[in-house]
Coordinates of C-alpha atoms in Angstrom, one line a residue:
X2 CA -18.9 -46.5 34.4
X3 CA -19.4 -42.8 35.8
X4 CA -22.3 -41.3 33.4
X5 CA -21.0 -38.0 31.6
X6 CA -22.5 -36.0 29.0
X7 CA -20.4 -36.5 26.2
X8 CA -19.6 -34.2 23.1
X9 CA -22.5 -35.2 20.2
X10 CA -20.1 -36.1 17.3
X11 CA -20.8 -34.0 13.6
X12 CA -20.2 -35.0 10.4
X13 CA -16.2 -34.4 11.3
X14 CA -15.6 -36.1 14.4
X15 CA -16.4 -39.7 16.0
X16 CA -16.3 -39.8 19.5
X17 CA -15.6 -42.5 22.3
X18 CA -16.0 -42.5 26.2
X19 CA -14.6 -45.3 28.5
X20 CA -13.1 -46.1 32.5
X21 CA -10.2 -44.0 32.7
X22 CA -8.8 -47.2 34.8
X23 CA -9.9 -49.5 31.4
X24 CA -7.7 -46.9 29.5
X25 CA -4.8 -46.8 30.8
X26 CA -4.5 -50.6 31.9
X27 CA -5.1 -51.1 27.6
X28 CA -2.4 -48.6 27.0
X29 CA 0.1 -50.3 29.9
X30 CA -0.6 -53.2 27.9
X31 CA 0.1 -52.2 24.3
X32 CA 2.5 -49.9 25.0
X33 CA 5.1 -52.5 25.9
X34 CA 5.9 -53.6 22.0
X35 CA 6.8 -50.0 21.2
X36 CA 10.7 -49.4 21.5
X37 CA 11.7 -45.7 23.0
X38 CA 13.3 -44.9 20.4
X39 CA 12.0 -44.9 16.2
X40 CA 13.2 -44.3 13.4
X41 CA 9.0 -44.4 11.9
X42 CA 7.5 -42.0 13.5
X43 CA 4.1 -43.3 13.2
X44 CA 5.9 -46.2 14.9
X45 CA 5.6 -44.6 18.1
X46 CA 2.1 -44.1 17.8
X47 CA -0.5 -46.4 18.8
X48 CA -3.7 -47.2 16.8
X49 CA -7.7 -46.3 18.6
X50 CA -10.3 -48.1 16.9
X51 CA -14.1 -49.6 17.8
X52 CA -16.1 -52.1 17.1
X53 CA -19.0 -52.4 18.5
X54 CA -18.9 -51.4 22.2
X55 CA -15.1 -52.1 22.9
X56 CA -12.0 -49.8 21.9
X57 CA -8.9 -51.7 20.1
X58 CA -5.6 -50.2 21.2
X59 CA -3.1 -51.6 18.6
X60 CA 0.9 -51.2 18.8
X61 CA 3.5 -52.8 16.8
X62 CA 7.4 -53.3 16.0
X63 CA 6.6 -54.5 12.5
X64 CA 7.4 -57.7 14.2
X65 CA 5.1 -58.1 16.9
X66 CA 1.6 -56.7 17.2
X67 CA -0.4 -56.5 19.9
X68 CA -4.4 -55.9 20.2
X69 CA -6.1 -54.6 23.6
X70 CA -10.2 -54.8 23.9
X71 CA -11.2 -52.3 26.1
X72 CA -14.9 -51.7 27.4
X73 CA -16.3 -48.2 25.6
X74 CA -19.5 -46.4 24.5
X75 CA -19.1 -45.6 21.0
X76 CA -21.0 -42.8 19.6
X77 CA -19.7 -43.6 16.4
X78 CA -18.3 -47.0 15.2
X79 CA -16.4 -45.5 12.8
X80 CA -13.9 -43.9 14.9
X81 CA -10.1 -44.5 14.5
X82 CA -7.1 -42.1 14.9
X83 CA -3.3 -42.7 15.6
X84 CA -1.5 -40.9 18.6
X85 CA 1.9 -41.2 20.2
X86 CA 1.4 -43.6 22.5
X87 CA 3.9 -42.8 25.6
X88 CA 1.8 -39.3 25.7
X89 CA -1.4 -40.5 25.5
X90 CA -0.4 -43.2 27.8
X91 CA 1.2 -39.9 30.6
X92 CA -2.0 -38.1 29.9
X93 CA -4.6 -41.2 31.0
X94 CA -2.3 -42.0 34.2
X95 CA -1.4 -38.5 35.4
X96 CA -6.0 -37.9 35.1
X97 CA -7.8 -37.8 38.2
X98 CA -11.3 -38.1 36.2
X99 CA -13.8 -41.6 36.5
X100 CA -13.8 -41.2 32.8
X101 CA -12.0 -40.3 29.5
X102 CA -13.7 -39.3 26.2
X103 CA -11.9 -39.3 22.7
X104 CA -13.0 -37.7 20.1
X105 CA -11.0 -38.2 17.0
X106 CA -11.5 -36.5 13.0
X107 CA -13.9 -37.9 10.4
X108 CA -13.9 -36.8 6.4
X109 CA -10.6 -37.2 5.9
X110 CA -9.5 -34.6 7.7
X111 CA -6.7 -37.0 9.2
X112 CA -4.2 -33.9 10.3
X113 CA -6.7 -32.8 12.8
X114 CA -5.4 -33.6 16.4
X115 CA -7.5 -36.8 19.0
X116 CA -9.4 -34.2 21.5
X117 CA -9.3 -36.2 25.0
X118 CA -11.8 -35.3 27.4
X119 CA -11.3 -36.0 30.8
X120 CA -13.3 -33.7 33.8
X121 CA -13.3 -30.4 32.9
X122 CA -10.0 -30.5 31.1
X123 CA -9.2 -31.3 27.7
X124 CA -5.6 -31.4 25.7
X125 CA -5.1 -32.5 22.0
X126 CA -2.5 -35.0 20.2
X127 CA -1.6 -34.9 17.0
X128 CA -2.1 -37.8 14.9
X129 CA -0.8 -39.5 11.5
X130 CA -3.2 -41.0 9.0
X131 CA -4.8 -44.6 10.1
X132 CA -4.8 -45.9 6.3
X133 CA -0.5 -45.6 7.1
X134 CA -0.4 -47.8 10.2
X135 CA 1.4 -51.1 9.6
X136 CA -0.5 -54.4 10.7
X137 CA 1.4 -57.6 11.2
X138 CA -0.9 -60.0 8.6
X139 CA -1.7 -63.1 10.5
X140 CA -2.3 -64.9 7.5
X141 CA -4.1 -68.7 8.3
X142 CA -3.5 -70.0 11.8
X143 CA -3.0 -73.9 10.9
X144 CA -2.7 -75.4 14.6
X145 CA -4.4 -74.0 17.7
X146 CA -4.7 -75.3 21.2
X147 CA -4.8 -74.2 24.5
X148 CA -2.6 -73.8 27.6
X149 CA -3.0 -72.2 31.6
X150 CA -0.8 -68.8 31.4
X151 CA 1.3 -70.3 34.4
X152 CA 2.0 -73.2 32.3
X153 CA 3.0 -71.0 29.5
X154 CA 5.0 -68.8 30.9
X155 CA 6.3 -71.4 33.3
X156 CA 8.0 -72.8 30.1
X157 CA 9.1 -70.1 28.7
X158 CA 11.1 -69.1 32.4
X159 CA 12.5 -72.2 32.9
X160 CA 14.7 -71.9 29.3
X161 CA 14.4 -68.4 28.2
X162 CA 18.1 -68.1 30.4
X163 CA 20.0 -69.9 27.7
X164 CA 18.5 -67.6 24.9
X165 CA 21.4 -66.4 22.2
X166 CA 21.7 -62.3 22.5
X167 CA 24.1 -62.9 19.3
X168 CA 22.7 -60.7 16.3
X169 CA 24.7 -63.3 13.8
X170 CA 23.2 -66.6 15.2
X171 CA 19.8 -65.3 14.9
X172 CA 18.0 -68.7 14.8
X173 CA 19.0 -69.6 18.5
X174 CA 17.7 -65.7 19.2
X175 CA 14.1 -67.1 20.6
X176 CA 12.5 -70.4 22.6
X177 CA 11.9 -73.3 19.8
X178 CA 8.4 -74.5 20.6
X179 CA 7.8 -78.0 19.0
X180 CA 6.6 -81.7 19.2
X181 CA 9.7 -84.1 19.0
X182 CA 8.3 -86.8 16.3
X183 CA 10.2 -90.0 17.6
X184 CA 11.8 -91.9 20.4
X185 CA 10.5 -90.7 24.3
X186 CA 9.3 -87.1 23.4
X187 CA 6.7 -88.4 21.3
X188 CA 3.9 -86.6 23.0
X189 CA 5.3 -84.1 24.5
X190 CA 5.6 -80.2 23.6
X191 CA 9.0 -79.1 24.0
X192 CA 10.1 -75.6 24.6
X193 CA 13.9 -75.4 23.9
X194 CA 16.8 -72.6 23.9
X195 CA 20.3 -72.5 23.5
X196 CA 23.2 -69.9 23.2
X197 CA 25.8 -72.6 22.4
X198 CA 27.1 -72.6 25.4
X199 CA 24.0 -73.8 27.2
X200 CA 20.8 -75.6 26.5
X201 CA 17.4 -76.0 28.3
X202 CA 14.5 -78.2 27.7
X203 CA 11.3 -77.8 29.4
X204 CA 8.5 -80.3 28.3
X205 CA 5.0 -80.4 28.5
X206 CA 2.1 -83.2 27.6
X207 CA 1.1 -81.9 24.7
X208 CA -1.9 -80.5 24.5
X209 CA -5.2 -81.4 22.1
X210 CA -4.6 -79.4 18.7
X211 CA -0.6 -80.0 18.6
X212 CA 0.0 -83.0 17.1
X213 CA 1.8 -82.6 13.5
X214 CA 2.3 -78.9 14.5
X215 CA 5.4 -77.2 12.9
X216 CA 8.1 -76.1 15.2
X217 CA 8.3 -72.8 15.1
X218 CA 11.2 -70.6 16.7
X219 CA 9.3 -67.4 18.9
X220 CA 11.6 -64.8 18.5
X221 CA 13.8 -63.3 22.4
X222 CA 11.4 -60.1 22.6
X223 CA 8.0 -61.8 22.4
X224 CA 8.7 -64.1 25.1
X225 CA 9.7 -60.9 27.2
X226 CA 6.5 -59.5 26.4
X227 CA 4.1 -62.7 26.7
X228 CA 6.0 -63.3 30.3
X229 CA 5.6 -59.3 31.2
X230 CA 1.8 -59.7 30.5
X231 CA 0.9 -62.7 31.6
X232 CA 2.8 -63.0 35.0
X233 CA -0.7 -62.4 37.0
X234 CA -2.8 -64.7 34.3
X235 CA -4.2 -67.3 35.8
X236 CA -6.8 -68.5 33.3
X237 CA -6.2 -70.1 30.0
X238 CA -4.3 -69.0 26.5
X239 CA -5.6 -69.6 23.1
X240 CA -2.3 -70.3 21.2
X241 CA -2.3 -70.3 17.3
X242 CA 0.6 -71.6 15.2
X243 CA 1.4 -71.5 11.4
X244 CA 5.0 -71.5 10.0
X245 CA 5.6 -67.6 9.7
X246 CA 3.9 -66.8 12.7
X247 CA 2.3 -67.4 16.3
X248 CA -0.9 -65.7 17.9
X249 CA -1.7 -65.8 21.6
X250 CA -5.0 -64.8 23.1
X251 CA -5.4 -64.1 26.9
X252 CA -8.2 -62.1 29.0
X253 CA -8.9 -58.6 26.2
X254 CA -5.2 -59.2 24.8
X255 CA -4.1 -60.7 21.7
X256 CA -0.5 -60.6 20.5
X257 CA 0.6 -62.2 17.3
X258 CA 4.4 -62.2 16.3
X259 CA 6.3 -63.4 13.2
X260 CA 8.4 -66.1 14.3
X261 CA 12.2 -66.7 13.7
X262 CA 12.6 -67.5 9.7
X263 CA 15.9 -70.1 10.4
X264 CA 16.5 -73.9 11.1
X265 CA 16.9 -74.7 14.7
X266 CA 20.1 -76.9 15.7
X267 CA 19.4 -80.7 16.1
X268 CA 19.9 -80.4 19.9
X269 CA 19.7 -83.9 20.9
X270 CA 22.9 -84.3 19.3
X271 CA 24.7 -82.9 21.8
X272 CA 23.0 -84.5 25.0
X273 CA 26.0 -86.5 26.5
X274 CA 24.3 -89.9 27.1
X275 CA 27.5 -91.2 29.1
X276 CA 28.4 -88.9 32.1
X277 CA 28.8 -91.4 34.6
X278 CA 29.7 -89.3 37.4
X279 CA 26.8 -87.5 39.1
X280 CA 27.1 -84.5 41.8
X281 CA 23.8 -83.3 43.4
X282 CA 24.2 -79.3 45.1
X283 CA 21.8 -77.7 47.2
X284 CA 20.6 -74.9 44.9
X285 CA 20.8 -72.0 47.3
X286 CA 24.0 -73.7 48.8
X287 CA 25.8 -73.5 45.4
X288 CA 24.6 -69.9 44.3
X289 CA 25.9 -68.7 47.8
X290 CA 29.3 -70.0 47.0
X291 CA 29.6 -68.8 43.6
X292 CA 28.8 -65.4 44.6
X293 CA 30.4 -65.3 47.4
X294 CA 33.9 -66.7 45.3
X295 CA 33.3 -64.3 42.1
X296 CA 33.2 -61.4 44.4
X297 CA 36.4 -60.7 44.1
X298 CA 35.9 -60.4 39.9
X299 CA 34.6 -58.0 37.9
X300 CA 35.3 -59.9 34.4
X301 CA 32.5 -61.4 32.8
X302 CA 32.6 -64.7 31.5
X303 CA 35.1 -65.6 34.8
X304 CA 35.5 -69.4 35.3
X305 CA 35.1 -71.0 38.3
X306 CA 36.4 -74.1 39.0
X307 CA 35.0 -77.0 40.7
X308 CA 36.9 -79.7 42.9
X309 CA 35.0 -82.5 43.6
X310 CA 35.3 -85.1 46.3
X311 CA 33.3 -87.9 47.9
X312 CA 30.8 -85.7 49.8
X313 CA 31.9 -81.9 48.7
X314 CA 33.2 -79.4 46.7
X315 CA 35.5 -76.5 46.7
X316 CA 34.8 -73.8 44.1
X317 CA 37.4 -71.3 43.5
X318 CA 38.3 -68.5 41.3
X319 CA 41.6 -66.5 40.6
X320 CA 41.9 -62.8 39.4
X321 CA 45.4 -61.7 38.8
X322 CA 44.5 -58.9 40.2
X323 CA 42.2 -59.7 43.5
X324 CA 43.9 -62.7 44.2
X325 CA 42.2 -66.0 44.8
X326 CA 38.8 -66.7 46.6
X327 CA 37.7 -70.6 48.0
X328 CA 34.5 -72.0 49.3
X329 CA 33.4 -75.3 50.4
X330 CA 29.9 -76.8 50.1
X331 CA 28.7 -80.2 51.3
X332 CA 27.4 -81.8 48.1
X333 CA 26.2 -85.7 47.3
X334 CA 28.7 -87.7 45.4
X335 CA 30.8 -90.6 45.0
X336 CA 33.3 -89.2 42.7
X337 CA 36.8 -89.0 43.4
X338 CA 38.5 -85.8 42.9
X339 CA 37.7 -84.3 40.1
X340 CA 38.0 -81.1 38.4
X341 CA 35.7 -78.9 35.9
X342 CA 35.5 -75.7 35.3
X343 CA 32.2 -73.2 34.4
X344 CA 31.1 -70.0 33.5
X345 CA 30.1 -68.5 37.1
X346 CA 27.4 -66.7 35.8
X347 CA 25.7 -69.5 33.6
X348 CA 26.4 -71.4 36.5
X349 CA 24.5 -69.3 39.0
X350 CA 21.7 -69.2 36.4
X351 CA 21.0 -72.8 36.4
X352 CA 20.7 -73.4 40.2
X353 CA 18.1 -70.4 40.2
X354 CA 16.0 -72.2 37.7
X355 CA 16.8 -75.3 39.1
X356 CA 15.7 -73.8 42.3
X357 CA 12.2 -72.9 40.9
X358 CA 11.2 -76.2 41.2
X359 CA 12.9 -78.2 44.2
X360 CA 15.7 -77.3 46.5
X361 CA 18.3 -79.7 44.9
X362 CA 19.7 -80.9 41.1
X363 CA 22.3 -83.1 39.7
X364 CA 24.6 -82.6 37.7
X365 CA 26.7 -85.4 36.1
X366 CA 29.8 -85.6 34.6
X367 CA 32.0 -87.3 32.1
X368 CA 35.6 -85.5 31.9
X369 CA 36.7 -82.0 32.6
X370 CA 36.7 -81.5 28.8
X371 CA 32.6 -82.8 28.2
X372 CA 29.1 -81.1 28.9
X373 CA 27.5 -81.4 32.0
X374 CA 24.0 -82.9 32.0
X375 CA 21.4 -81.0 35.0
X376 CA 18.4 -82.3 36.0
X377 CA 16.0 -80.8 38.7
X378 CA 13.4 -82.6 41.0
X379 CA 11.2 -82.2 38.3
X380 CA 11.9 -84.9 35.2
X381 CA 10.6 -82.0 32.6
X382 CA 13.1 -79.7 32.8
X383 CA 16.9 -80.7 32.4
X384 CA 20.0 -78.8 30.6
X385 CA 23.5 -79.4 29.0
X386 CA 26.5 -76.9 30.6
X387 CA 29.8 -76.9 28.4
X388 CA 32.5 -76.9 30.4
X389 CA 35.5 -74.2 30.7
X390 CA 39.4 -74.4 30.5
X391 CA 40.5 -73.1 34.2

C-alpha cells in the first residue's frame, strides 16, 4: 500500500485508509445485493465498518446480506458510517489515486457527511445513522461443510434454467438444496429446480457435514449473486445451513440469505420410469435447428414439433402469419415415427446445459401426451420436459 499522511482523527471523527483497487473490488462486490431502485432509502446505502485492520462493506435486501473484508489501516476501530453505495462505488472507480482515506463522524454527530480522501481531492457523502441499518440475523448455523466454488456454482448452472419466475408459486422460486433420505440418492446432495414445466437434478457426493441436513429452498436472486461472484473462484466455500437460512463464505466475502419459507414438490413423483423410446441429438446439432425453425416466430412459448424416425428428425414450426419452417437433423434412434411437441425455448435450454458437459444427450419417450426424461454424458445431471399440444 502507497504510504500517505493521513488526517489524525479528534474526538469527532474516525478515520480509515486502504488500496483504492481493495476499495472498489469490496464495493463491486457488495454492491450487487442492492436493487436500483428503493423504496428505504438507507436501503441504498452500504454499511463501512472495522475491526481490527480490515474494513467491512455490508449491503442488504433485507433478504440477502452480504459482508466484504477489505485490507485497511484503521486509525480508529470504532469507525462506522452509512453512504449510498452506487456513489461511493462512482467516486472509488472514477479516482486515479494509489489510495483512499475515509474519515467518517464520531459523538453522535451521525448527520455529518463520510469525508473521502483520495490525492489531493476530497468530496463528501451524506450518511444515515448506523444504529438504523438492517442486518439479516444469521441466528445458529446447524450443518456446515465445504465445497470447490466450480462445484458450487457448477450446480447451481446446470438447474437454475428451470427456476419458477411465478410470484404465486413462490416455493419453486429458488434451487432446492438437499440430501434424498432413501432409495439410490442416499448419499448424494441434490440440487433441484422446477417451473412446472421442467425439472433439473444435478447431484453431488455429498460432502462431510451434510448428512441429516435439512433441505432448504435458496431463494432465485441469491443463486444469481453467488454465480456472479464466484464465476472466477477457484478455491473452496464454507457453506452453512439451518432451516431459515444459508451462509456462504469464499476468499474476504460472506453472503448469508434467508431461504424460501415453503414445502418443495415431491419431484420424484413425476419422473416417468417407463419411456421406452429413447432419441440421442447432437446438442449443437439440435439448437441449430430450433433456431433456425423458430426464426420465423416471434411468440413466446411457440411449440415446435418433433418427427421422429429411425435415424432422424424433422422439427418444424407454424406461424399463421410467417408460414411454416422445417429442418432435418441426423439423430440416434430406433423409434418409428413418432411425434411430440415442445416449448422451443425450454428446448433450446436443455441442449445448452446438456451441452456443458458432453456433445450429445438422450432423450426418451413414452407418448406424445408424457414427459420426456434427458440425460447428458454425465449420470449427475438429468431432467423431465412436459410435452406440448402441436
Amino acid at each position: 500500500m502507497t504510504n500517505v499522511t493521513p488526517i489524525r482523527a479528534n474526538m469527532h471523527q474516525a478515520v480509515a485508509t486502504m488500496a483504492r483497487t481493495h476499495l472498489k473490488a469490496g464495493l463491486d462486490a457488495a454492491i450487487k445485493v442492492i436493487e436500483k431502485r428503493n423504496t428505504i432509502p438507507i436501503l441504498s446505502n452500504v454499511k463501512l465498518s472495522t475491526y481490527a485492520d480490515q474494513l467491512i462493506i455490508t449491503a442488504t435486501d433485507l433478504d440477502i446480506e452480504i459482508a466484504v473484508r477489505v485490507p485497511c489501516e484503521a486509525l480508529d476501530r470504532r469507525f462506522a458510517a452509512t453512504v449510498p453505495a452506487h456513489s461511493l462505488r462512482d467516486l472509488v472507480t472514477k479516482s486515479k489515486a494509489d489510495t483512499i482515506e475515509l474519515t467518517a463522524p464520531l459523538g453522535g454527530d451521525e448527520d455529518a457527511p463520510l469525508t473521502i480522501t483520495h490525492g489531493a481531492a476530497s468530496m463528501k457523502l451524506p450518511t444515515l445513522p448506523v444504529a438504523d441499518y438492517p442486518e439479516v440475523e444469521p441466528g445458529t448455523f446447524t450443518h456446515s461443510f465445504v465445497m470447490s466454488a466450480p462445484a458450487l456454482t457448477g450446480s447451481f448452472g446446470m438447474v437454475s434454467f428451470a427456476v419458477s419466475k411465478e410470484e404465486t408459486r413462490y416455493y419453486l422460486n429458488g434451487i432446492f438444496m438437499h440430501r434424498p433420505v432413501t432409495g439410490d440418492g442416499e448419499g448424494d446432495l441434490r440440487f433441484v429446480a422446477t417451473d412446472g414445466h421442467r425439472l433439473a437434478i444435478k447431484t453431488v457426493t455429498a460432502p462431510a457435514g451434510t448428512a441429516a441436513i435439512p433441505g432448504v429452498i435458496i431463494p432465485r436472486k441469491t443463486i444469481e449473486v453467488v454465480e456472479k461472484l464466484m464465476s472466477r473462484e477457484r478455491g473452496e466455500v464454507a457453506i452453512e445451513v439451518q432451516t431459515a437460512k444459508v451462509r456462504m463464505t469464499f476468499g474476504r466475502i460472506t453472503i448469508t440469505s434467508k431461504v424460501i419459507d415453503g414445502t418443495f414438490p415431491d419431484y420424484q413423483r413425476v419422473i416417468p420410469s417407463a419411456n421406452d423410446k429413447a432419441v440421442t441429438f447432437n446438442c449443437d446439432a439440435l439448437t441449430a435447428a430450433v433456431d433456425g425453425v423458430t426464426v420465423i416466430s416471434t411468440e413466446r412459448g411457440r411449440a415446435v414439433k418433433l418427427t421422429l424416425s429411425p435415424g432422424s428428425c424433422r422439427l418444424m414450426v407454424r406461424s399463421p402469419d410467417a408460414g411454416t419452417a422445417e429442418a432435418d437433423i441426423t439423430c440416434t434412434t430406433e423409434v418409428d415415427e413418432f411425434e411430440i411437441g415442445f416449448n422451443a425455448s425450454y428446448l433450446k435450454a436443455l441442449a445448452a446445459v446438456a451441452g456443458e458437459i458432453g456433445e450429445e444427450f438422450e432423450m426418451r419417450f413414452s407418448d406424445c401426451g408424457s414427459p420426456a426424461v434427458i440425460r447428458g454424458a454425465s449420470p449427475t445431471w438429468s431432467a423431465v420436459l412436459m410435452p406440448m399440444r402441436v
